[in-house]
Amino acid sequence: MRQSHQLPLVGLLVFSLIPSQLCEICEVSEKKDINPLLNTMINSKYTRGTSVANVLLSLELAGIQNQILRQKLIEEITYNVKTGVSDLSSGELALIILALGACRSPEETLIYDYQLINELENKFQEEIKNMETHNDNPLTNYYQLSLDVLALCLFDGNYSTAEVVRRFNPENKNYYFGSQFSVDTGAMAVLALTCVNRSLINAQVKADGGDLMKINNYKKSLVEKILSKKERNGLIGNTFSTGEAMQALFVSSDYYNETEWNCQETLKAVLNKTSEGAFSIPIAAAQVLPALLGKTYLDVNKNSSCVSGSGNINISTPEPVTVTLPESQSPISVNYSVRINETYSANVTVPDGSVFLAVMEKAQKINHTIFCFTMEESSWGPYITSVQGLWASNNDRTYWELLSGGKPLSQGVGSYVVHNGENLEVRWSTY
Ligand code: B12
Ligand SMILES: *[C@@H]1O[C@H](CO)[C@@H](O)[C@H](O)[C@H]1NC(C)=O
Ligand SMILES: *[C@@H]1O[C@H](CO)[C@@H](O)[C@H](O)[C@H]1NC(C)=O
Ligand SMILES: *[C@@H]1O[C@H](CO)[C@@H](O)[C@H](O)[C@H]1NC(C)=O
Ligand SMILES: *[C@@H]1O[C@H](CO)[C@@H](O)[C@H](O)[C@H]1NC(C)=O
Ligand SMILES: *[C@@H]1O[C@H](CO)[C@@H](O)[C@H](O)[C@H]1NC(C)=O
Ligand SMILES: *[C@@H]1O[C@H](CO)[C@@H](O)[C@H](O)[C@H]1NC(C)=O
Ligand SMILES: *[C@@H]1O[C@H](CO)[C@@H](O)[C@H](O)[C@H]1NC(C)=O
Ligand SMILES: *[C@@H]1O[C@H](CO)[C@@H](O)[C@H](O)[C@H]1NC(C)=O
Ligand SMILES: *[C@@H]1O[C@H](CO)[C@@H](O)[C@H](O)[C@H]1NC(C)=O
Ligand SMILES: *[C@@H]1O[C@H](CO)[C@@H](O)[C@H](O)[C@H]1NC(C)=O
């Protein structure tokens, strides 16, 4: 008994002995390296809510002074808020609050005019209620629950610390997709837990010592799991989770040592991906940008503008993007399969340079009964919601997984460019 009480204390002691100068923030030295990201964000059309909030949040944190784009994004968000807060998922609303409230922007008043904090408190409650009635499955996912807690914590919303402690245990299945730890989800949870910890300590009311210790232990374990996903090339998880993992590690320097993470190496890997055009959709660019400038989502409620004056980046005339379309539209063929319990396959021919979606559309024309599908536009592009009339469901943790040669893809059907002779599959899966 005695020992089990003392173990966590020993853990705490060890943390406090690690020198706190070990602040691992690193950022780009050449501002031009982030130009591909800025161009992607600036030259986009913006019609989807989440992407808009994500981009605004990112530009504010980066201190980008582009009033025309800013006004356009704010208009779009205001429209979304006016016409249907009830249609937004909890995480979408949380992102809107973070974006509007970032860096003391004048638009912060919109949060209060439309009582968005209240709305988010309710949506967070609904997530919890769904977990209670649906086998611990939230309405959305833990990435969004983390965004909820983060926004409520940063903007003085009401949430229960006990609930956070009950739900955010790193062993909770909602951190995992098909037994794989989700780096994006873990990173967002680390940011949320860090905020909760800060506000408990700042409030100086006698916080439940047990809660504080659990929050510390959760964070320690999440940081370990994130670092265990570090690849030899320096990326953490994959290309698209690395920026968020960096944010989590920036606020966790007490939880790892120099031998465990080399920030410069990770930064270099991300810049390499940037130069290769990997972040070519606005949300991908928006999610990775803050980390490259040494910023985290916890910086949104700093009083001053997020990036100090001299560091501001002026973007006036975006460089024109030259899209080189493939010269020859020579046809290629792929083996496309739908796998439920049985596998249905077809040899599908599409023009060279086509994306996965084109293959699915072509297959649907070949045989509607077995290859029909539906999709939903989302901030990352089209999301496949059903195939052969079988619908994905958050309550059942089912989805349509995309694979190539039996390996899961790290892009969606609207982005992934297919290759001649490839074995493509959409598989009915649980996560
Ligand atoms: C939760 C999640 C899922 C859940 C979604 C269901 C649920 N329970 O919510 C599950 C596990 C099913 C899932 C599936 C996939 N996902 Co996912 N997912 C996420 C995650 C962690 C959070 C999304 C979220 O809620 N965002 C916050 C809300 C407010 O934004 P939102 O836009 O409204 O969120 C919705 C969309 O993001 C959508 N969605 C989730 N994943 C994907 C992927 C694609 C390509 C699209 C178009 C939409 C989409 O579901 C969200 C909830 O409705 C993100 C991480 C991240 N960094 O964004 C990865 C992420 C978006 N997913 C990713 C991928 C690759 C996929 C898959 C293609 C994997 C695969 N090989 O099958 C599939 C989608 C296949 C399909 N049917 O079209 C990548 C996208 C990268 C890219 N460049 O396109 C991300 C960034 C993770 C990563 N680091 O690789 N995902
Ligand atoms: C805050 O939420 C708790 C439960 O989560 C509730 O008991 C309390 O009344 C709420 N306080 C306010 C001011 O809304
Ligand atoms: C909480 O704050 C204390 C004091 O600043 C710090 O030592 C501890 O590591 C923090 N814990 C988390 C989870 O951020
Ligand atoms: C740093 O990490 C390594 C590898 O995990 C470990 O062996 C070492 O004891 C750690 N050092 C400190 C000071 O925590
Ligand atoms: C990016 O990384 C790849 C593979 O590691 C390497 O071949 C390439 O030269 C790198 N590109 C740049 C611009 O550093
Ligand atoms: C931030 O600014 C507000 C109003 O401008 C002020 O009331 C508050 O004390 C400031 N907070 C900090 C931490 O400086
Ligand atoms: C950015 O533009 C503003 C206004 O046009 C100007 O005052 C400022 O010096 C510029 N900053 C940089 C870094 O060029
Ligand atoms: C296409 O893929 C399916 C499923 O992997 C396989 O059974 C079939 O033999 C493949 N067809 C061809 C022509 O390679
Ligand atoms: C797949 O097969 C299993 C076992 O026969 C069955 O329980 C399940 O309902 C089937 N799933 C679908 C989607 O047809
Ligand atoms: C698929 O169809 C194309 C065009 O008809 C043909 O050239 C190719 O050999 C076929 N592939 C297979 C594996 O049957
Ligand atoms: C579609 O595939 C199913 C199952 O293989 C088959 O029974 C049906 O005849 C096909 N329809 C067409 C139009 O080829």
XYZ file of C-alpha atoms and ligand atoms in Angstrom:
662
model
C 0.000 0.000 0.000
C 2.644 2.387 1.172
C 4.803 1.880 -1.849
C 2.046 2.385 -4.340
C 1.378 5.787 -2.777
C 4.968 6.820 -2.957
C 5.770 5.794 -6.487
C 4.051 8.716 -8.211
C 5.759 11.097 -5.804
C 9.131 9.744 -6.809
C 8.082 10.332 -10.398
C 7.289 13.950 -9.665
C 10.606 14.431 -7.916
C 12.478 13.141 -10.921
C 10.709 15.636 -13.186
C 11.503 18.573 -10.991
C 15.178 17.645 -10.953
C 15.480 17.895 -14.732
C 16.755 21.403 -15.474
C 13.962 23.505 -16.916
C 16.251 25.356 -19.361
C 15.795 22.263 -21.460
C 13.256 24.187 -23.508
C 13.258 22.377 -26.803
C 11.632 24.976 -29.032
C 13.282 25.294 -32.394
C 12.032 27.281 -35.369
C 12.838 28.031 -38.989
C 15.712 30.417 -39.530
C 14.903 31.196 -43.159
C 11.418 32.641 -43.307
C 11.219 31.900 -47.023
C 11.115 28.199 -46.179
C 7.507 28.596 -45.081
C 6.416 30.354 -48.287
C 4.928 27.204 -49.855
C 2.666 26.910 -46.789
C 1.600 30.555 -46.939
C 0.891 30.323 -50.656
C -1.280 27.255 -50.131
C -3.287 29.030 -47.451
C -3.570 32.309 -49.310
C -4.519 30.961 -52.717
C -7.310 28.685 -51.539
C -11.025 29.174 -52.158
C -12.274 28.487 -48.588
C -15.740 27.117 -48.456
C -15.470 24.640 -45.607
C -15.843 25.751 -42.002
C -13.184 23.736 -40.215
C -10.484 24.480 -42.695
C -11.277 28.183 -42.449
C -10.967 28.253 -38.647
C -7.774 26.230 -38.781
C -6.225 28.590 -41.323
C -7.222 31.716 -39.412
C -5.847 30.281 -36.174
C -2.604 29.420 -37.888
C -2.184 32.824 -39.571
C -2.885 34.639 -36.298
C -0.359 32.561 -34.381
C 2.186 33.174 -37.122
C 1.469 36.912 -37.132
C 0.738 37.025 -40.847
C -0.585 40.442 -41.797
C -2.881 39.863 -44.709
C -6.006 41.881 -44.009
C -7.841 40.858 -47.170
C -7.519 37.149 -46.463
C -8.185 37.696 -42.762
C -11.442 39.537 -43.462
C -12.515 36.829 -45.880
C -11.905 34.098 -43.315
C -13.652 35.997 -40.538
C -16.652 36.633 -42.793
C -16.882 32.934 -43.541
C -16.648 32.017 -39.854
C -19.210 34.636 -38.864
C -21.576 33.247 -41.472
C -21.107 29.743 -40.076
C -21.746 30.931 -36.544
C -24.839 32.930 -37.483
C -26.461 30.249 -39.589
C -25.936 27.137 -37.561
C -23.838 26.600 -34.469
C -26.000 23.551 -33.845
C -24.709 21.918 -37.043
C -21.082 22.218 -35.948
C -19.294 19.345 -34.253
C -17.731 20.116 -30.870
C -14.230 20.312 -32.315
C -15.292 22.545 -35.184
C -16.732 24.988 -32.663
C -13.637 24.742 -30.464
C -11.426 25.625 -33.445
C -13.645 28.608 -34.267
C -13.292 29.872 -30.697
C -9.517 29.426 -30.781
C -9.327 31.243 -34.128
C -11.551 34.172 -33.152
C -9.903 34.570 -29.763
C -6.337 34.191 -30.939
C -3.882 36.841 -29.826
C -6.424 39.357 -28.559
C -7.851 39.865 -32.008
C -10.740 42.358 -32.207
C -13.000 39.520 -33.343
C -12.806 38.015 -29.876
C -16.095 39.788 -29.121
C -17.896 37.445 -31.524
C -17.221 34.616 -29.053
C -19.247 36.409 -26.427
C -21.875 37.948 -28.754
C -22.849 34.482 -29.880
C -22.256 32.767 -26.509
C -19.946 30.296 -28.152
C -18.355 29.188 -24.881
C -21.755 28.165 -23.587
C -22.490 26.291 -26.776
C -19.170 24.476 -26.500
C -19.835 23.527 -22.875
C -23.047 21.881 -24.081
C -21.399 20.136 -26.995
C -18.690 18.779 -24.709
C -21.398 17.443 -22.393
C -23.061 15.754 -25.363
C -19.792 14.025 -26.262
C -19.555 12.686 -22.706
C -23.197 11.648 -22.696
C -22.687 9.708 -25.924
C -19.735 7.919 -24.354
C -21.937 6.878 -21.456
C -24.601 5.426 -23.723
C -22.425 4.070 -26.538
C -19.740 1.908 -25.069
C -17.318 4.778 -24.343
C -17.477 6.114 -27.931
C -17.786 9.900 -28.237
C -19.960 11.544 -30.914
C -16.760 12.493 -32.732
C -13.322 11.466 -31.432
C -10.673 12.293 -28.824
C -8.894 14.740 -31.086
C -12.024 16.865 -30.910
C -12.594 16.281 -27.175
C -9.065 17.547 -26.648
C -9.798 20.631 -28.753
C -12.934 21.148 -26.634
C -11.054 21.017 -23.336
C -8.314 23.233 -24.746
C -10.757 25.931 -25.878
C -12.812 25.766 -22.660
C -9.638 25.955 -20.600
C -8.123 28.877 -22.534
C -11.340 30.899 -22.627
C -12.577 30.335 -19.079
C -15.336 27.922 -19.972
C -16.812 25.536 -17.462
C -15.632 21.947 -17.561
C -15.063 19.405 -14.861
C -11.454 18.553 -14.024
C -12.669 15.251 -12.601
C -14.247 14.448 -15.974
C -10.975 15.235 -17.748
C -9.121 12.961 -15.337
C -11.687 10.216 -15.815
C -11.616 10.376 -19.637
C -8.072 11.244 -20.689
C -6.215 8.245 -19.310
C -3.629 7.331 -22.012
C -4.840 3.730 -21.995
C -8.299 4.843 -23.154
C -9.111 3.129 -26.462
C -10.058 6.450 -28.057
C -6.371 7.376 -28.394
C -5.943 4.404 -30.737
C -7.085 3.627 -34.259
C -6.860 -0.090 -34.908
C -4.307 -0.636 -32.089
C -2.112 2.197 -33.437
C -1.587 5.182 -31.146
C -2.822 8.308 -32.947
C -0.050 10.889 -32.664
C -2.356 13.760 -33.689
C -4.832 12.788 -30.970
C -2.172 12.335 -28.299
C -0.547 15.650 -29.185
C -3.818 17.543 -28.909
C -4.494 15.871 -25.541
C -1.062 16.932 -24.259
C -1.863 20.559 -25.153
C -5.237 20.309 -23.401
C -3.807 18.681 -20.268
C -1.035 21.274 -20.113
C -3.615 24.046 -20.151
C -5.730 22.362 -17.475
C -2.635 21.943 -15.296
C -1.701 25.607 -15.699
C -5.134 26.878 -14.808
C -5.357 24.581 -11.768
C -2.013 25.861 -10.545
C -2.825 29.509 -11.326
C -6.217 29.337 -9.665
C -4.406 28.457 -6.456
C -7.620 27.064 -5.061
C -6.808 23.829 -3.372
C -6.912 21.666 -6.438
C -7.289 17.985 -5.764
C -3.674 16.855 -5.475
C -4.649 13.460 -6.861
C -6.062 15.064 -10.007
C -2.894 17.089 -10.563
C -0.723 14.049 -10.154
C -2.848 12.034 -12.568
C -2.692 14.816 -15.140
C 1.096 14.830 -14.819
C 1.287 11.077 -15.221
C -1.036 11.131 -18.232
C 1.128 13.737 -19.884
C 4.301 11.787 -19.159
C 2.850 8.655 -20.709
C 1.417 10.491 -23.743
C 4.777 12.151 -24.414
C 6.431 8.728 -24.266
C 3.925 7.328 -26.736
C 4.411 10.281 -29.084
C 8.197 9.896 -28.957
C 7.890 6.168 -29.595
C 6.355 7.103 -32.963
C 9.467 8.989 -34.028
C 10.709 7.740 -37.390
C 14.328 7.436 -38.455
C 13.857 10.397 -40.790
C 12.817 12.638 -37.881
C 9.083 12.723 -38.568
C 6.776 11.824 -35.685
C 3.856 9.583 -36.667
C 3.648 10.678 -40.287
C 4.110 13.857 -42.307
C 0.762 15.261 -41.208
C 1.003 14.614 -37.468
C 4.541 15.924 -37.025
C 3.634 19.609 -36.616
C 1.164 18.826 -33.872
C 3.586 16.431 -32.188
C 6.155 19.258 -32.171
C 3.660 21.555 -30.455
C 3.060 18.923 -27.778
C 6.798 18.432 -27.267
C 7.422 22.201 -27.058
C 5.260 22.368 -23.921
C 6.660 19.140 -22.465
C 10.392 19.742 -22.129
C 10.265 18.504 -18.519
C 9.104 15.122 -19.768
C 11.972 14.004 -22.011
C 15.701 14.606 -22.329
C 18.065 15.600 -25.142
C 18.806 12.031 -26.100
C 15.146 11.351 -26.737
C 14.270 14.133 -29.173
C 16.283 16.257 -31.577
C 14.022 19.140 -32.529
C 16.323 20.367 -35.313
C 16.238 16.993 -36.999
C 12.427 16.948 -36.932
C 12.295 20.527 -38.198
C 14.574 19.621 -41.088
C 12.401 16.651 -41.997
C 9.289 18.845 -42.053
C 10.995 21.491 -44.183
C 12.058 18.766 -46.581
C 8.422 17.665 -46.880
C 7.386 21.295 -47.285
C 9.760 21.785 -50.199
C 8.395 18.622 -51.789
C 4.886 20.146 -51.678
C 3.499 17.669 -49.126
C 1.343 20.299 -47.398
C -0.549 21.291 -50.516
C -4.017 21.532 -49.019
C -4.821 24.481 -46.736
C -5.570 22.463 -43.607
C -2.325 20.516 -43.866
C -0.385 23.768 -44.232
C -2.332 25.373 -41.383
C -1.695 22.510 -38.984
C 2.048 22.430 -39.543
C 2.822 26.175 -39.697
C 2.646 27.192 -35.990
C 5.242 24.624 -34.938
C 7.671 25.807 -37.617
C 7.560 29.236 -35.993
C 7.947 27.801 -32.502
C 4.284 28.441 -31.627
C 1.659 26.243 -29.993
C -2.102 26.486 -29.630
C -1.495 27.414 -25.983
C -0.144 30.756 -27.222
C -3.575 31.923 -28.361
C -4.500 33.617 -25.137
C -1.300 35.531 -24.694
C -2.125 39.187 -24.351
C 0.072 40.540 -27.094
C 0.023 39.558 -30.715
C 1.365 36.078 -31.041
C 4.517 36.746 -32.981
C 6.496 39.742 -31.773
C 6.689 42.765 -34.082
C 10.015 42.209 -35.777
C 9.164 38.628 -36.566
C 6.071 39.563 -38.518
C 5.896 38.292 -42.029
C 4.366 40.502 -44.679
C 2.658 38.712 -47.480
C 1.422 41.122 -50.085
C 1.686 39.546 -53.497
C 1.679 35.795 -53.339
C 3.961 34.136 -55.838
C 1.889 32.678 -58.641
C 1.698 28.919 -58.329
C 2.643 27.154 -61.496
C 0.670 23.981 -61.813
C 2.293 21.670 -64.306
C -0.328 19.337 -65.631
C 0.974 16.054 -66.951
C 1.603 16.466 -70.675
C 0.284 13.126 -71.804
C -2.928 11.811 -70.322
C -1.858 8.306 -71.213
C -4.039 5.714 -69.514
C -2.872 3.564 -66.614
C -4.685 0.638 -65.028
C -5.006 -0.381 -61.406
C -6.572 -3.299 -59.570
C -9.340 -1.817 -57.444
C -11.012 -3.873 -54.704
C -13.827 -3.394 -52.234
C -13.382 -5.677 -49.245
C -16.165 -6.360 -46.786
C -16.251 -10.032 -45.888
C -15.850 -10.898 -49.503
C -13.540 -9.083 -51.901
C -14.872 -7.551 -55.124
C -12.234 -6.512 -57.674
C -11.988 -4.847 -61.040
C -9.242 -3.795 -63.427
C -9.860 -0.040 -63.744
C -8.266 2.227 -66.351
C -7.839 5.957 -65.631
C -5.697 8.784 -67.055
C -2.157 9.044 -65.686
C -2.039 11.422 -62.720
C -5.556 10.537 -61.516
C -6.441 10.465 -57.827
C -8.008 7.507 -55.989
C -11.449 9.093 -56.291
C -11.291 8.893 -60.084
C -10.731 5.129 -59.803
C -13.745 4.746 -57.523
C -15.918 6.783 -59.873
C -14.827 4.742 -62.865
C -15.459 1.476 -61.003
C -18.895 2.699 -60.006
C -19.688 3.126 -63.701
C -18.476 -0.392 -64.442
C -20.723 -1.990 -61.810
C -22.915 0.233 -59.662
C -24.161 -2.604 -57.443
C -20.759 -3.510 -56.049
C -18.809 -0.266 -56.445
C -21.356 2.433 -55.536
C -20.222 4.778 -52.779
C -21.021 8.070 -51.035
C -18.722 10.748 -49.695
C -18.865 13.912 -47.633
C -16.811 17.046 -48.194
C -14.568 17.753 -45.195
C -11.653 19.997 -44.379
C -9.241 17.322 -45.662
C -11.246 16.769 -48.864
C -13.808 14.059 -49.697
C -14.322 11.502 -46.904
C -15.794 8.128 -47.925
C -18.914 7.517 -45.854
C -20.405 4.418 -47.509
C -19.595 1.755 -50.099
C -22.131 -0.799 -51.381
C -24.655 0.920 -49.099
C -22.697 0.059 -45.944
C -22.249 3.179 -43.789
C -19.374 4.115 -41.476
C -20.439 4.855 -37.903
C -18.694 6.591 -35.000
C -20.916 4.770 -32.523
C -19.687 1.429 -33.867
C -16.140 2.676 -34.607
C -16.446 1.511 -38.219
C -14.992 3.232 -41.297
C -13.856 2.695 -44.867
C -10.118 2.289 -44.734
C -7.996 3.122 -47.791
C -5.080 0.885 -48.674
C -2.480 0.387 -51.378
C -0.704 -2.950 -51.631
C -2.296 -3.859 -48.298
C -0.838 -0.811 -46.509
C -3.021 2.026 -45.171
C -2.667 5.287 -47.101
C -1.816 8.517 -45.344
C -3.930 10.614 -47.706
C -7.579 10.641 -48.719
C -9.227 9.726 -52.029
C -9.155 13.342 -53.236
C -5.374 13.709 -52.788
C -3.764 10.336 -53.330
C -2.377 10.006 -56.871
C -2.520 6.422 -58.142
C 0.152 4.490 -60.023
C 0.055 2.029 -62.882
C -0.402 -1.562 -61.704
C -1.197 -0.564 -58.124
C -3.465 -2.709 -55.928
C -5.940 -0.269 -54.377
C -8.511 -1.237 -51.795
C -11.300 0.224 -49.708
C -11.785 -2.034 -46.703
C -14.643 -2.199 -44.213
C -12.731 -1.797 -40.928
C -13.076 -0.988 -37.260
C -10.781 1.442 -35.489
C -10.419 11.106 -35.994
C -9.722 10.891 -37.321
C -10.172 9.848 -38.134
C -11.396 8.983 -37.805
C -12.659 9.742 -38.333
C -13.962 9.280 -37.699
C -14.131 9.845 -36.303
N -14.333 9.013 -35.337
O -14.061 11.032 -36.091
C -11.053 7.704 -38.608
C -10.182 6.799 -37.747
C -12.230 6.900 -39.115
C -10.196 8.315 -39.723
C -10.093 7.738 -40.974
C -9.171 8.167 -41.925
N -8.228 9.089 -41.772
Co -8.218 10.336 -40.270
N -7.986 11.486 -38.828
C -8.638 11.725 -37.697
C -7.995 12.855 -36.876
C -7.168 12.225 -35.750
C -8.946 13.903 -36.283
C -9.976 14.473 -37.271
C -10.831 15.530 -36.597
O -11.780 15.211 -35.904
N -10.487 16.814 -36.779
C -11.117 17.933 -36.129
C -12.428 18.340 -36.793
C -12.996 19.578 -36.126
O -12.168 18.631 -38.165
P -13.085 17.978 -39.332
O -12.425 18.272 -40.611
O -14.496 18.309 -39.159
O -12.898 16.400 -38.992
C -13.458 15.389 -39.804
C -12.564 15.030 -40.969
O -11.216 15.225 -40.578
C -12.863 13.548 -41.165
N -11.658 12.812 -41.471
C -10.899 12.113 -40.617
N -9.866 11.607 -41.232
C -9.945 11.988 -42.517
C -9.113 11.734 -43.585
C -9.418 12.269 -44.824
C -8.491 12.019 -45.949
C -10.588 13.044 -44.996
C -10.926 13.601 -46.329
C -11.428 13.294 -43.903
C -11.087 12.764 -42.683
O -13.400 13.052 -39.948
C -13.459 14.114 -38.995
C -14.660 13.938 -38.119
O -15.836 13.969 -38.863
C -7.090 13.537 -37.968
C -5.849 14.228 -37.404
C -5.644 15.652 -37.892
N -4.458 16.143 -37.756
O -6.529 16.320 -38.361
C -6.753 12.329 -38.882
C -6.422 12.555 -40.391
C -7.267 13.701 -40.913
N -6.796 11.294 -41.053
C -6.011 10.986 -41.985
C -6.172 9.845 -42.836
C -5.076 9.589 -43.849
C -7.297 9.017 -42.755
C -7.648 7.839 -43.685
C -7.517 8.183 -45.170
C -6.753 6.632 -43.295
C -6.912 5.421 -44.199
N -5.809 4.936 -44.715
O -7.983 4.914 -44.418
C -9.116 7.522 -43.268
C -10.225 8.167 -44.145
C -10.704 7.247 -45.244
C -12.025 7.664 -45.800
N -13.084 6.964 -45.442
O -12.124 8.585 -46.591
C -4.881 11.982 -42.158
C -5.116 12.882 -43.382
C -3.830 13.268 -44.072
C -4.050 13.801 -45.453
N -3.048 14.454 -45.975
O -5.051 13.646 -46.068
C -4.888 12.679 -40.773
C -4.380 14.129 -40.769
C -4.036 11.824 -39.796
C -2.588 11.754 -40.192
N -1.705 12.427 -39.490
O -2.233 11.068 -41.125
N -9.617 9.424 -39.319
C -20.094 24.076 -14.152
O -20.296 22.696 -14.426
C -20.590 21.911 -13.284
C -20.684 20.470 -13.758
O -19.791 20.213 -14.764
C -21.880 22.412 -12.657
O -22.129 21.666 -11.473
C -21.761 23.890 -12.328
O -22.990 24.380 -11.862
C -21.348 24.687 -13.558
N -21.116 26.088 -13.206
C -21.508 27.096 -13.968
C -21.176 28.464 -13.473
O -22.135 26.945 -14.992
C 2.071 21.494 -14.150
O 2.754 22.655 -13.711
C 3.869 22.387 -12.893
C 4.395 23.726 -12.376
O 4.581 24.640 -13.411
C 4.904 21.618 -13.686
O 5.996 21.277 -12.840
C 4.267 20.339 -14.223
O 5.178 19.648 -15.044
C 3.019 20.683 -15.015
N 2.318 19.499 -15.462
C 1.766 19.406 -16.663
C 0.931 18.212 -16.906
O 1.913 20.249 -17.529
C 17.573 10.285 -20.754
O 17.016 9.261 -21.535
C 17.770 8.088 -21.588
C 17.107 7.144 -22.559
O 15.744 7.023 -22.263
C 17.923 7.505 -20.202
O 18.734 6.345 -20.248
C 18.529 8.522 -19.277
O 18.568 8.043 -17.960
C 17.721 9.814 -19.318
N 18.394 10.819 -18.526
C 17.748 11.589 -17.670
C 18.565 12.634 -16.994
O 16.575 11.463 -17.413
C 14.515 15.148 -48.554
O 14.676 13.830 -48.067
C 14.929 12.879 -49.094
C 14.903 11.505 -48.480
O 15.457 11.490 -47.216
C 16.261 13.215 -49.765
O 16.524 12.292 -50.768
C 16.159 14.629 -50.328
O 17.391 15.000 -50.862
C 15.741 15.617 -49.277
N 15.477 16.903 -49.933
C 15.901 18.058 -49.439
C 15.507 19.282 -50.198
O 16.553 18.118 -48.422
C -4.420 40.963 -20.398
O -5.169 42.092 -20.778
C -6.341 42.269 -20.051
C -7.139 43.435 -20.641
O -6.427 44.100 -21.634
C -5.994 42.513 -18.580
O -7.174 42.674 -17.823
C -5.209 41.327 -18.061
O -4.770 41.551 -16.736
C -3.990 41.038 -18.937
N -3.380 39.799 -18.513
C -2.081 39.611 -18.433
C -1.619 38.262 -17.989
O -1.280 40.485 -18.695
C 5.172 44.988 -42.859
O 4.282 45.969 -43.371
C 4.068 47.032 -42.463
C 2.994 47.944 -43.050
O 3.024 47.944 -44.451
C 5.387 47.773 -42.231
O 5.203 48.832 -41.297
C 6.398 46.760 -41.641
O 7.655 47.398 -41.491
C 6.547 45.561 -42.547
N 7.358 44.563 -41.870
C 8.311 43.873 -42.484
C 9.043 42.860 -41.646
O 8.589 44.014 -43.656
C -6.770 -7.806 -57.616
O -6.766 -7.807 -56.180
C -7.502 -8.850 -55.614
C -7.535 -8.621 -54.118
O -6.253 -8.394 -53.613
C -6.895 -10.195 -56.000
O -7.652 -11.234 -55.460
C -6.879 -10.293 -57.516
O -6.215 -11.469 -57.892
C -6.179 -9.101 -58.127
N -6.333 -9.139 -59.557
C -5.323 -9.009 -60.384
C -5.654 -9.076 -61.828
O -4.162 -8.833 -60.007
C -19.066 -10.604 -42.065
O -19.106 -11.968 -41.613
C -19.394 -12.117 -40.251
C -19.252 -13.585 -39.894
O -19.918 -14.377 -40.811
C -20.797 -11.565 -39.969
O -21.091 -11.683 -38.600
C -20.852 -10.097 -40.371
O -22.159 -9.588 -40.212
C -20.400 -9.906 -41.807
N -20.278 -8.475 -42.045
C -20.853 -7.852 -43.040
C -20.660 -6.377 -43.095
O -21.490 -8.421 -43.880
C -6.270 -4.179 -67.306
O -6.820 -3.565 -68.448
C -5.869 -2.979 -69.302
C -6.593 -2.256 -70.415
O -7.634 -3.024 -70.877
C -4.897 -4.067 -69.814
O -3.934 -3.469 -70.640
C -4.260 -4.740 -68.643
O -3.442 -5.803 -69.051
C -5.299 -5.255 -67.665
N -4.618 -5.746 -66.483
C -4.902 -6.911 -65.926
C -4.086 -7.270 -64.742
O -5.755 -7.624 -66.348
C -22.034 -6.545 -60.909
O -21.406 -7.511 -60.076
C -22.292 -8.472 -59.562
C -21.529 -9.346 -58.588
O -20.315 -9.758 -59.138
C -22.914 -9.268 -60.712
O -23.834 -10.196 -60.208
C -23.625 -8.288 -61.644
O -24.108 -8.985 -62.776
C -22.679 -7.191 -62.094
N -23.416 -6.190 -62.850
C -22.976 -5.707 -63.986
C -23.807 -4.645 -64.625
O -21.930 -6.091 -64.498
